[in-house]
Amino acid sequence: MKEFVVNFKIYFAVFASSFMASSSFSSSQTDTCLNFITHLLKAFIDTVIRVFSHEETSRKGEQLSQALPQSIASSSSSGQVKHQEKKQEKHQVFLSFRGEDTRLNFTAHLLKALEDRGISVFFDEKGLEKGKESLSTALSRAIAASEISLIVLSKDYASSDSCLDELSYTMDRKRTHGRIVIPIFYHVNPSHVGNFGGSFKPSFEKHEKNRPVDQVKRWKAAFAKVSEIPGWHIKGGKVDRPETEYIEKIVDDVTKKLMSSKSRSSASEGLVGIDFQRKMILDLVKQKEIRVIGLWGMGGIGKTTLADSVYNEILYNEISGKSFRHSFFLQNVSEKIKKQGRESLRNQLLSKLLNEKEIRIDSLSIGSPYQERLKNIRIAAVFDDVSHPDQIDFMGVRHFGNGSKIIVTSRDRQVLNNVGVDEIFEVKKLNTDDSLQLFSTFAFKQLNPDADFRDLSNKFLEYAQGNPLALKVLGSKLYKKSRKEWESEIEKLKEYGQPEIYHILKSSFDELDELEKNIFLDIACFFKGEPLKNVEKILSCFYKGAVSGISNLVDKHLLDISPVKDIPVDERHEKLETLRKHYQLKNSWSTTSHCRVVGVGITNLPDRSISMHDMLQEMGKKIVCQESKESGKRSRLWTLEDVSQVLVNNKGTGRIEGMKLDVSQIDNLKFFPTVFEKMYKLRYINFCFPPFSAAKYKKLHADQGGILSLPDELRFLHWEYYPFRYLSSNFNPKNLLVLKLPHGDIEQLWNEDDYKGLGNLREIDLSHCKNLRKIPNLLGAIHLEILCCRGCESLVELPCLSHLSSLKRLEFQGCHELKKFPEVPNHFSMHCFEETGIEEVPDSVEHLVRLRKLCLRNSSVKNVSNNILKLESLHCLDLSHCPLTIFPEIPRSLKELYLSETQIEQVSLSFHSLSILQYLDMSGSSIQRLECNIDLSGSREISTLDVHPSILSLGYLKIDYCRSLKLLSELPPYLRYLNAHGCTSLEEVSFTDQNQHLYAPCSFDGNDDFFMIFSSCLSLNQDSIDNIVANAMLKIGSIAEKWVGKYVYGPKKLICCFPGNEIPPNKFEYQTVNASLILKIDQNKCSGSRYLVFSVCLVANLTHASKLGRFECTFKSTSAAGGRGYHYSNGWSNELDFQKNHEYVGDHVLILFSSGMIIKDEGIAEASFRFEGDLKDGIKVEKCGVHVSYVYTENVEDVYATMEKKRMEDLILRR
């Protein structure tokens, strides 16, 4: 490499002196070019990349076009040249450009981008010895050896003889050797290249006067040819993209072509975006155990193109290890069999393979003699567009010799399975970049769209959705069309589609059986994007075998099953909103019920949906439209125009099977109640608003009063703002699967005296039907899964529901007149009766043995039956905002209890309550006293137990704004979250000091920090304040003990806040009356190492604060004798209370700590602290104090081991 660089420098010096002597350049041009070359030389040496770029040769008396053939001839006869050829290494890219146009801008950046990607580019100063060989000889070999030629066609390119010679020879190499040529039309119109117009016209006129006719003719031919190659058009100007984006795309294109340049098929400019998929298939081909590979995909997706590319690669490079004796590519197998007959096609194929004229086999199988001969032949074969497995079996593929490789393409995955392929490869659609490039290749004959057409190009890409056939057809149709014509074509596509694409896709539809056709059309017109399970249930009521039919359509690539991200927008929003609320509530512990959100059923939301390519959907809708010119005589209606015409003009017929209408698109529309009488086959009605509609109200009105007549064939009825008071008594819902009438005028569904067969009914949604008073008897609805009556304000009576064993979802929230607790099935794990008029949790609640969450928030409950104690699975009970006056009995399994805004005045939590209960919310209630009775002395039952340290699990206590609260007695000392803000009457607070071995810091494994909020508790006596401070310091000690022992579980911070303006002097030995202080650290006189633990106390005026805000601490330390110093910042804020604005009164004391304030002592002599409050909330630190404690590490490992043992014991106990 060193010798190579030296030779390069020698050549560079020779070239530079020769260049300077040239009389064809001005001095300024010479300086500029040499400056450019110098930078490239440095880049070459830095990156050790070989570069050979010919700008132009301007030596007088010598023409490259004459020298190239001579130099090639002389190279074969001259030993010296042979030696040079032997030494010359093959490079990848030859770059031709006009230096005066692009040398210092575009080309320079392009060169660097290619080099950075590791691509070698020929550069004409490369290692030639002066006098040994002419420049033109090296240049001829450079062009011949390069795999790709990049031609930068700028405005003055044609003015250079040498550029034209390069182009002429490059195009010859493309013609004779298939070299790849990529033109870049830089600030020129590609059409001007082809017709020698624009800036090229004067250049060629000059050449025609001064150069030989044959030479100019050769140049023009090359110029015309290069204009026909799809390339990159950089228009420039404000409307175009930055050149850096173009360069990135060009380098990507070059990289892809280089990676596949050894393949004859992939070197073709017509193939875009198949390299990665081809490589994956070739990897399968190379595996010995894989004999037959299936390519599966929708029509037009590129299966044939990909198979052809792989086929050529196999033959060209002998991919599988040794040559094949025979090979064939049998295209359009299904079509050939239809036209020619399968016997004739097989005989023709066998005649070719066995080299025997006119083989005639009329039997189903191939005879033994032919079988034996086939087994001796190694064959590479492609069977394209196979629609039935017999088409392969009949051809005798299983008799092909060992080592044969067979590729079968099909639109039907099941066909490939039945053929017995070893691997099925799904051909994927093109990504956006490849789609744009392929589209541009046909629409512009270049690799990128014109800047003026980029927006319209994206619309066609949206339509094609990565389908190569659609991109080619649309691009070809738009070539050389005006922008106005493009816009017209887009509108035409929306209405009529593209016939050529339609024909290809419809061939897949024509091969379906009757069931599959109906399912396909239903999904295309009504169900695209809907949850898979819902569609399966609905269509199973339409047709027998619907689930299998859907699966078959997926196999034929006419349908897709998409993951949850592709479910309808409204359901996706519902799920995301549910998750967001769940997260908020879990972390904020606001008064909103946690268990209410859990009950929505996050895990039960649909995880898969049915999707379909837009072109397939369009094809399906077109098939329906072709059934009749009259909308009333078509099977399915979905457009506003068609549905409105049928409803308003009463034009319905027995042909109509389904109707869907986006109600937001209409104004007020009137129709007759008898409009559906003629539609006796009608099975599907869906009149609803799209998600997030701005204004929802009744838009469909009955022209006359009465009751709507509905056909008995109806399976699905979804009608938002249903305008009738009743369902017709003549309507028999025996076939009905879904009944959804949200926001309707319905008062009663049907008379329960009339027997109704409801065996198929799965869902009833009457939400927000404000006139609904009663749900009829549902004895026959044994398969009912969903009953939603949310917001039915007049609902007073429910039937017995306990027999509905299939019921999965009940919603009665907002039913204010519903007084009685419903009789519900006992298999539910959650019930939510929020905002109802229910007055009592009855004795019958004991039957709900699987109940885990019960929400009666904002209801009228005054009494809770003691039978709730029998619910051994109940974990969460929400009675917030209920007129309760007595604290309810708590089952031993209960972990969360919400009693905010209740009228309970006194609470005494027993040991058993504290042993299970983790969350207690009584904020805003009438409570006056809360006592925790943890004294175990005298308890015969408990005294004999081996009490586990974490047995007392209450961690979260929310009692803010309990203005009557006076006493908090014997609280557990390791409460994680204690919020008593605004308890203005609170006087006494105490924490238990008995049996402190019950409370270990490792009792909780979560990462929630310690919060002790007593802000605006202005009645606290001094003993209570002392107790609060002592408990805060106890918790700080527990954090420090764990973190020094590298125990990663549990809290990392503490925030404690209470009214006052004095820093406790007995706890914080360093104090100052401003926001900063400096303290001295006592020297470590023990033999072992130690940690410093800093606790902080601040005084701040919170009068103008709306929240507790954020406090910042900047800490610095200095060490004696060159030891390590520290400098860091730390912050605290009450994250768990971020949703509320509070009122604060006067000065408050804050005790703050974090694990970051535990520092290993490495000779620290001095520490300084500076504190800041949240200025935007008007919080200013007035005083500060610091306490220093020391933790010695002699027994750290023992401490850690003990804590880990306790944690594992705790986990076992909880299970």
mmCIF file with all atom_site columns, N, CA, C and O in Angstrom, residues 146-180:
data_model
loop_
_atom_site.group_PDB
_atom_site.id
_atom_site.type_symbol
_atom_site.label_atom_id
_atom_site.label_alt_id
_atom_site.label_comp_id
_atom_site.label_asym_id
_atom_site.label_entity_id
_atom_site.label_seq_id
_atom_site.pdbx_PDB_ins_code
_atom_site.Cartn_x
_atom_site.Cartn_y
_atom_site.Cartn_z
_atom_site.occupancy
_atom_site.B_iso_or_equiv
_atom_site.pdbx_formal_charge
_atom_site.auth_seq_id
_atom_site.auth_comp_id
_atom_site.auth_asym_id
_atom_site.auth_atom_id
_atom_site.pdbx_PDB_model_num
ATOM 1   N N  . SER A 1 146 ? -14.664 -0.897 -15.529 1.00 0.00 ? 146 SER A N  1
ATOM 2   C CA . SER A 1 146 ? -15.659 -0.458 -14.550 1.00 0.00 ? 146 SER A CA 1
ATOM 3   C C  . SER A 1 146 ? -16.971 -1.217 -14.714 1.00 0.00 ? 146 SER A C  1
ATOM 4   O O  . SER A 1 146 ? -17.380 -1.543 -15.827 1.00 0.00 ? 146 SER A O  1
ATOM 5   N N  . GLU A 1 147 ? -17.622 -1.477 -13.606 1.00 0.00 ? 147 GLU A N  1
ATOM 6   C CA . GLU A 1 147 ? -18.902 -2.166 -13.635 1.00 0.00 ? 147 GLU A CA 1
ATOM 7   C C  . GLU A 1 147 ? -20.050 -1.215 -13.934 1.00 0.00 ? 147 GLU A C  1
ATOM 8   O O  . GLU A 1 147 ? -21.047 -1.596 -14.523 1.00 0.00 ? 147 GLU A O  1
ATOM 9   N N  . ILE A 1 148 ? -19.919 0.016  -13.469 1.00 0.00 ? 148 ILE A N  1
ATOM 10  C CA . ILE A 1 148 ? -20.967 1.028  -13.658 1.00 0.00 ? 148 ILE A CA 1
ATOM 11  C C  . ILE A 1 148 ? -20.329 2.313  -14.147 1.00 0.00 ? 148 ILE A C  1
ATOM 12  O O  . ILE A 1 148 ? -19.257 2.715  -13.667 1.00 0.00 ? 148 ILE A O  1
ATOM 13  N N  . SER A 1 149 ? -20.974 2.970  -15.077 1.00 0.00 ? 149 SER A N  1
ATOM 14  C CA . SER A 1 149 ? -20.549 4.297  -15.523 1.00 0.00 ? 149 SER A CA 1
ATOM 15  C C  . SER A 1 149 ? -21.592 5.317  -15.097 1.00 0.00 ? 149 SER A C  1
ATOM 16  O O  . SER A 1 149 ? -22.782 5.175  -15.416 1.00 0.00 ? 149 SER A O  1
ATOM 17  N N  . LEU A 1 150 ? -21.152 6.316  -14.350 1.00 0.00 ? 150 LEU A N  1
ATOM 18  C CA . LEU A 1 150 ? -22.008 7.433  -13.961 1.00 0.00 ? 150 LEU A CA 1
ATOM 19  C C  . LEU A 1 150 ? -21.701 8.605  -14.891 1.00 0.00 ? 150 LEU A C  1
ATOM 20  O O  . LEU A 1 150 ? -20.566 9.103  -14.927 1.00 0.00 ? 150 LEU A O  1
ATOM 21  N N  . ILE A 1 151 ? -22.694 9.062  -15.637 1.00 0.00 ? 151 ILE A N  1
ATOM 22  C CA . ILE A 1 151 ? -22.504 10.151 -16.606 1.00 0.00 ? 151 ILE A CA 1
ATOM 23  C C  . ILE A 1 151 ? -23.244 11.368 -16.093 1.00 0.00 ? 151 ILE A C  1
ATOM 24  O O  . ILE A 1 151 ? -24.479 11.380 -16.037 1.00 0.00 ? 151 ILE A O  1
ATOM 25  N N  . VAL A 1 152 ? -22.494 12.399 -15.691 1.00 0.00 ? 152 VAL A N  1
ATOM 26  C CA . VAL A 1 152 ? -23.113 13.637 -15.204 1.00 0.00 ? 152 VAL A CA 1
ATOM 27  C C  . VAL A 1 152 ? -23.284 14.573 -16.399 1.00 0.00 ? 152 VAL A C  1
ATOM 28  O O  . VAL A 1 152 ? -22.344 15.236 -16.837 1.00 0.00 ? 152 VAL A O  1
ATOM 29  N N  . LEU A 1 153 ? -24.494 14.609 -16.947 1.00 0.00 ? 153 LEU A N  1
ATOM 30  C CA . LEU A 1 153 ? -24.785 15.406 -18.142 1.00 0.00 ? 153 LEU A CA 1
ATOM 31  C C  . LEU A 1 153 ? -25.202 16.800 -17.703 1.00 0.00 ? 153 LEU A C  1
ATOM 32  O O  . LEU A 1 153 ? -26.349 17.050 -17.348 1.00 0.00 ? 153 LEU A O  1
ATOM 33  N N  . SER A 1 154 ? -24.253 17.716 -17.700 1.00 0.00 ? 154 SER A N  1
ATOM 34  C CA . SER A 1 154 ? -24.508 19.105 -17.327 1.00 0.00 ? 154 SER A CA 1
ATOM 35  C C  . SER A 1 154 ? -24.586 19.967 -18.592 1.00 0.00 ? 154 SER A C  1
ATOM 36  O O  . SER A 1 154 ? -24.403 19.470 -19.712 1.00 0.00 ? 154 SER A O  1
ATOM 37  N N  . LYS A 1 155 ? -24.835 21.228 -18.423 1.00 0.00 ? 155 LYS A N  1
ATOM 38  C CA . LYS A 1 155 ? -25.163 22.086 -19.574 1.00 0.00 ? 155 LYS A CA 1
ATOM 39  C C  . LYS A 1 155 ? -24.032 22.186 -20.595 1.00 0.00 ? 155 LYS A C  1
ATOM 40  O O  . LYS A 1 155 ? -24.279 22.335 -21.799 1.00 0.00 ? 155 LYS A O  1
ATOM 41  N N  . ASP A 1 156 ? -22.762 22.121 -20.179 1.00 0.00 ? 156 ASP A N  1
ATOM 42  C CA . ASP A 1 156 ? -21.633 22.244 -21.109 1.00 0.00 ? 156 ASP A CA 1
ATOM 43  C C  . ASP A 1 156 ? -20.951 20.909 -21.368 1.00 0.00 ? 156 ASP A C  1
ATOM 44  O O  . ASP A 1 156 ? -19.836 20.867 -21.895 1.00 0.00 ? 156 ASP A O  1
ATOM 45  N N  . TYR A 1 157 ? -21.583 19.816 -21.016 1.00 0.00 ? 157 TYR A N  1
ATOM 46  C CA . TYR A 1 157 ? -20.960 18.501 -21.196 1.00 0.00 ? 157 TYR A CA 1
ATOM 47  C C  . TYR A 1 157 ? -20.614 18.268 -22.666 1.00 0.00 ? 157 TYR A C  1
ATOM 48  O O  . TYR A 1 157 ? -19.526 17.782 -23.009 1.00 0.00 ? 157 TYR A O  1
ATOM 49  N N  . ALA A 1 158 ? -21.524 18.624 -23.574 1.00 0.00 ? 158 ALA A N  1
ATOM 50  C CA . ALA A 1 158 ? -21.322 18.349 -24.997 1.00 0.00 ? 158 ALA A CA 1
ATOM 51  C C  . ALA A 1 158 ? -20.266 19.251 -25.632 1.00 0.00 ? 158 ALA A C  1
ATOM 52  O O  . ALA A 1 158 ? -19.846 18.999 -26.771 1.00 0.00 ? 158 ALA A O  1
ATOM 53  N N  . SER A 1 159 ? -19.830 20.276 -24.938 1.00 0.00 ? 159 SER A N  1
ATOM 54  C CA . SER A 1 159 ? -18.798 21.163 -25.507 1.00 0.00 ? 159 SER A CA 1
ATOM 55  C C  . SER A 1 159 ? -17.412 20.540 -25.422 1.00 0.00 ? 159 SER A C  1
ATOM 56  O O  . SER A 1 159 ? -16.470 21.015 -26.046 1.00 0.00 ? 159 SER A O  1
ATOM 57  N N  . SER A 1 160 ? -17.261 19.472 -24.645 1.00 0.00 ? 160 SER A N  1
ATOM 58  C CA . SER A 1 160 ? -15.970 18.823 -24.451 1.00 0.00 ? 160 SER A CA 1
ATOM 59  C C  . SER A 1 160 ? -15.842 17.605 -25.350 1.00 0.00 ? 160 SER A C  1
ATOM 60  O O  . SER A 1 160 ? -16.647 16.675 -25.273 1.00 0.00 ? 160 SER A O  1
ATOM 61  N N  . ASP A 1 161 ? -14.795 17.596 -26.196 1.00 0.00 ? 161 ASP A N  1
ATOM 62  C CA . ASP A 1 161 ? -14.564 16.444 -27.062 1.00 0.00 ? 161 ASP A CA 1
ATOM 63  C C  . ASP A 1 161 ? -14.313 15.184 -26.242 1.00 0.00 ? 161 ASP A C  1
ATOM 64  O O  . ASP A 1 161 ? -14.820 14.110 -26.555 1.00 0.00 ? 161 ASP A O  1
ATOM 65  N N  . SER A 1 162 ? -13.498 15.319 -25.206 1.00 0.00 ? 162 SER A N  1
ATOM 66  C CA . SER A 1 162 ? -13.141 14.135 -24.424 1.00 0.00 ? 162 SER A CA 1
ATOM 67  C C  . SER A 1 162 ? -14.355 13.563 -23.694 1.00 0.00 ? 162 SER A C  1
ATOM 68  O O  . SER A 1 162 ? -14.496 12.345 -23.561 1.00 0.00 ? 162 SER A O  1
ATOM 69  N N  . CYS A 1 163 ? -15.257 14.432 -23.202 1.00 0.00 ? 163 CYS A N  1
ATOM 70  C CA . CYS A 1 163 ? -16.477 13.939 -22.569 1.00 0.00 ? 163 CYS A CA 1
ATOM 71  C C  . CYS A 1 163 ? -17.319 13.143 -23.561 1.00 0.00 ? 163 CYS A C  1
ATOM 72  O O  . CYS A 1 163 ? -17.852 12.077 -23.238 1.00 0.00 ? 163 CYS A O  1
ATOM 73  N N  . LEU A 1 164 ? -17.414 13.650 -24.774 1.00 0.00 ? 164 LEU A N  1
ATOM 74  C CA . LEU A 1 164 ? -18.194 12.945 -25.795 1.00 0.00 ? 164 LEU A CA 1
ATOM 75  C C  . LEU A 1 164 ? -17.528 11.635 -26.189 1.00 0.00 ? 164 LEU A C  1
ATOM 76  O O  . LEU A 1 164 ? -18.211 10.635 -26.459 1.00 0.00 ? 164 LEU A O  1
ATOM 77  N N  . ASP A 1 165 ? -16.189 11.614 -26.250 1.00 0.00 ? 165 ASP A N  1
ATOM 78  C CA . ASP A 1 165 ? -15.486 10.371 -26.545 1.00 0.00 ? 165 ASP A CA 1
ATOM 79  C C  . ASP A 1 165 ? -15.744 9.340  -25.447 1.00 0.00 ? 165 ASP A C  1
ATOM 80  O O  . ASP A 1 165 ? -15.958 8.151  -25.714 1.00 0.00 ? 165 ASP A O  1
ATOM 81  N N  . GLU A 1 166 ? -15.684 9.801  -24.185 1.00 0.00 ? 166 GLU A N  1
ATOM 82  C CA . GLU A 1 166 ? -15.975 8.900  -23.065 1.00 0.00 ? 166 GLU A CA 1
ATOM 83  C C  . GLU A 1 166 ? -17.375 8.311  -23.192 1.00 0.00 ? 166 GLU A C  1
ATOM 84  O O  . GLU A 1 166 ? -17.582 7.106  -23.048 1.00 0.00 ? 166 GLU A O  1
ATOM 85  N N  . LEU A 1 167 ? -18.334 9.177  -23.470 1.00 0.00 ? 167 LEU A N  1
ATOM 86  C CA . LEU A 1 167 ? -19.719 8.749  -23.568 1.00 0.00 ? 167 LEU A CA 1
ATOM 87  C C  . LEU A 1 167 ? -19.898 7.748  -24.714 1.00 0.00 ? 167 LEU A C  1
ATOM 88  O O  . LEU A 1 167 ? -20.584 6.735  -24.564 1.00 0.00 ? 167 LEU A O  1
ATOM 89  N N  . SER A 1 168 ? -19.274 8.043  -25.857 1.00 0.00 ? 168 SER A N  1
ATOM 90  C CA . SER A 1 168 ? -19.397 7.170  -27.019 1.00 0.00 ? 168 SER A CA 1
ATOM 91  C C  . SER A 1 168 ? -18.855 5.779  -26.722 1.00 0.00 ? 168 SER A C  1
ATOM 92  O O  . SER A 1 168 ? -19.504 4.761  -27.003 1.00 0.00 ? 168 SER A O  1
ATOM 93  N N  . TYR A 1 169 ? -17.665 5.723  -26.127 1.00 0.00 ? 169 TYR A N  1
ATOM 94  C CA . TYR A 1 169 ? -17.071 4.428  -25.825 1.00 0.00 ? 169 TYR A CA 1
ATOM 95  C C  . TYR A 1 169 ? -17.860 3.708  -24.725 1.00 0.00 ? 169 TYR A C  1
ATOM 96  O O  . TYR A 1 169 ? -18.039 2.488  -24.762 1.00 0.00 ? 169 TYR A O  1
ATOM 97  N N  . THR A 1 170 ? -18.363 4.466  -23.738 1.00 0.00 ? 170 THR A N  1
ATOM 98  C CA . THR A 1 170 ? -19.168 3.877  -22.655 1.00 0.00 ? 170 THR A CA 1
ATOM 99  C C  . THR A 1 170 ? -20.423 3.218  -23.204 1.00 0.00 ? 170 THR A C  1
ATOM 100 O O  . THR A 1 170 ? -20.781 2.102  -22.808 1.00 0.00 ? 170 THR A O  1
ATOM 101 N N  . MET A 1 171 ? -21.108 3.895  -24.152 1.00 0.00 ? 171 MET A N  1
ATOM 102 C CA . MET A 1 171 ? -22.320 3.323  -24.714 1.00 0.00 ? 171 MET A CA 1
ATOM 103 C C  . MET A 1 171 ? -22.018 2.100  -25.574 1.00 0.00 ? 171 MET A C  1
ATOM 104 O O  . MET A 1 171 ? -22.831 1.170  -25.650 1.00 0.00 ? 171 MET A O  1
ATOM 105 N N  . ASP A 1 172 ? -20.832 2.092  -26.223 1.00 0.00 ? 172 ASP A N  1
ATOM 106 C CA . ASP A 1 172 ? -20.429 0.889  -26.952 1.00 0.00 ? 172 ASP A CA 1
ATOM 107 C C  . ASP A 1 172 ? -20.259 -0.287 -26.006 1.00 0.00 ? 172 ASP A C  1
ATOM 108 O O  . ASP A 1 172 ? -20.657 -1.416 -26.302 1.00 0.00 ? 172 ASP A O  1
ATOM 109 N N  . ARG A 1 173 ? -19.623 -0.043 -24.847 1.00 0.00 ? 173 ARG A N  1
ATOM 110 C CA . ARG A 1 173 ? -19.431 -1.113 -23.869 1.00 0.00 ? 173 ARG A CA 1
ATOM 111 C C  . ARG A 1 173 ? -20.774 -1.597 -23.315 1.00 0.00 ? 173 ARG A C  1
ATOM 112 O O  . ARG A 1 173 ? -20.940 -2.772 -23.022 1.00 0.00 ? 173 ARG A O  1
ATOM 113 N N  . LYS A 1 174 ? -21.715 -0.693 -23.172 1.00 0.00 ? 174 LYS A N  1
ATOM 114 C CA . LYS A 1 174 ? -23.047 -1.100 -22.716 1.00 0.00 ? 174 LYS A CA 1
ATOM 115 C C  . LYS A 1 174 ? -23.688 -2.024 -23.746 1.00 0.00 ? 174 LYS A C  1
ATOM 116 O O  . LYS A 1 174 ? -24.292 -3.050 -23.395 1.00 0.00 ? 174 LYS A O  1
ATOM 117 N N  . ARG A 1 175 ? -23.540 -1.669 -25.034 1.00 0.00 ? 175 ARG A N  1
ATOM 118 C CA . ARG A 1 175 ? -24.156 -2.468 -26.096 1.00 0.00 ? 175 ARG A CA 1
ATOM 119 C C  . ARG A 1 175 ? -23.499 -3.829 -26.236 1.00 0.00 ? 175 ARG A C  1
ATOM 120 O O  . ARG A 1 175 ? -24.172 -4.844 -26.397 1.00 0.00 ? 175 ARG A O  1
ATOM 121 N N  . THR A 1 176 ? -22.163 -3.866 -26.140 1.00 0.00 ? 176 THR A N  1
ATOM 122 C CA . THR A 1 176 ? -21.448 -5.114 -26.418 1.00 0.00 ? 176 THR A CA 1
ATOM 123 C C  . THR A 1 176 ? -21.244 -5.972 -25.177 1.00 0.00 ? 176 THR A C  1
ATOM 124 O O  . THR A 1 176 ? -21.145 -7.195 -25.279 1.00 0.00 ? 176 THR A O  1
ATOM 125 N N  . HIS A 1 177 ? -21.149 -5.362 -24.008 1.00 0.00 ? 177 HIS A N  1
ATOM 126 C CA . HIS A 1 177 ? -20.846 -6.126 -22.798 1.00 0.00 ? 177 HIS A CA 1
ATOM 127 C C  . HIS A 1 177 ? -21.896 -5.975 -21.691 1.00 0.00 ? 177 HIS A C  1
ATOM 128 O O  . HIS A 1 177 ? -21.708 -6.491 -20.588 1.00 0.00 ? 177 HIS A O  1
ATOM 129 N N  . GLY A 1 178 ? -22.958 -5.242 -21.973 1.00 0.00 ? 178 GLY A N  1
ATOM 130 C CA . GLY A 1 178 ? -24.027 -5.109 -20.983 1.00 0.00 ? 178 GLY A CA 1
ATOM 131 C C  . GLY A 1 178 ? -23.648 -4.292 -19.773 1.00 0.00 ? 178 GLY A C  1
ATOM 132 O O  . GLY A 1 178 ? -24.200 -4.487 -18.683 1.00 0.00 ? 178 GLY A O  1
ATOM 133 N N  . ARG A 1 179 ? -22.673 -3.383 -19.904 1.00 0.00 ? 179 ARG A N  1
ATOM 134 C CA . ARG A 1 179 ? -22.288 -2.566 -18.767 1.00 0.00 ? 179 ARG A CA 1
ATOM 135 C C  . ARG A 1 179 ? -23.445 -1.661 -18.321 1.00 0.00 ? 179 ARG A C  1
ATOM 136 O O  . ARG A 1 179 ? -24.250 -1.219 -19.140 1.00 0.00 ? 179 ARG A O  1
ATOM 137 N N  . ILE A 1 180 ? -23.503 -1.400 -17.021 1.00 0.00 ? 180 ILE A N  1
ATOM 138 C CA . ILE A 1 180 ? -24.569 -0.560 -16.463 1.00 0.00 ? 180 ILE A CA 1
ATOM 139 C C  . ILE A 1 180 ? -24.189 0.908  -16.626 1.00 0.00 ? 180 ILE A C  1
ATOM 140 O O  . ILE A 1 180 ? -23.079 1.316  -16.273 1.00 0.00 ? 180 ILE A O  1
#
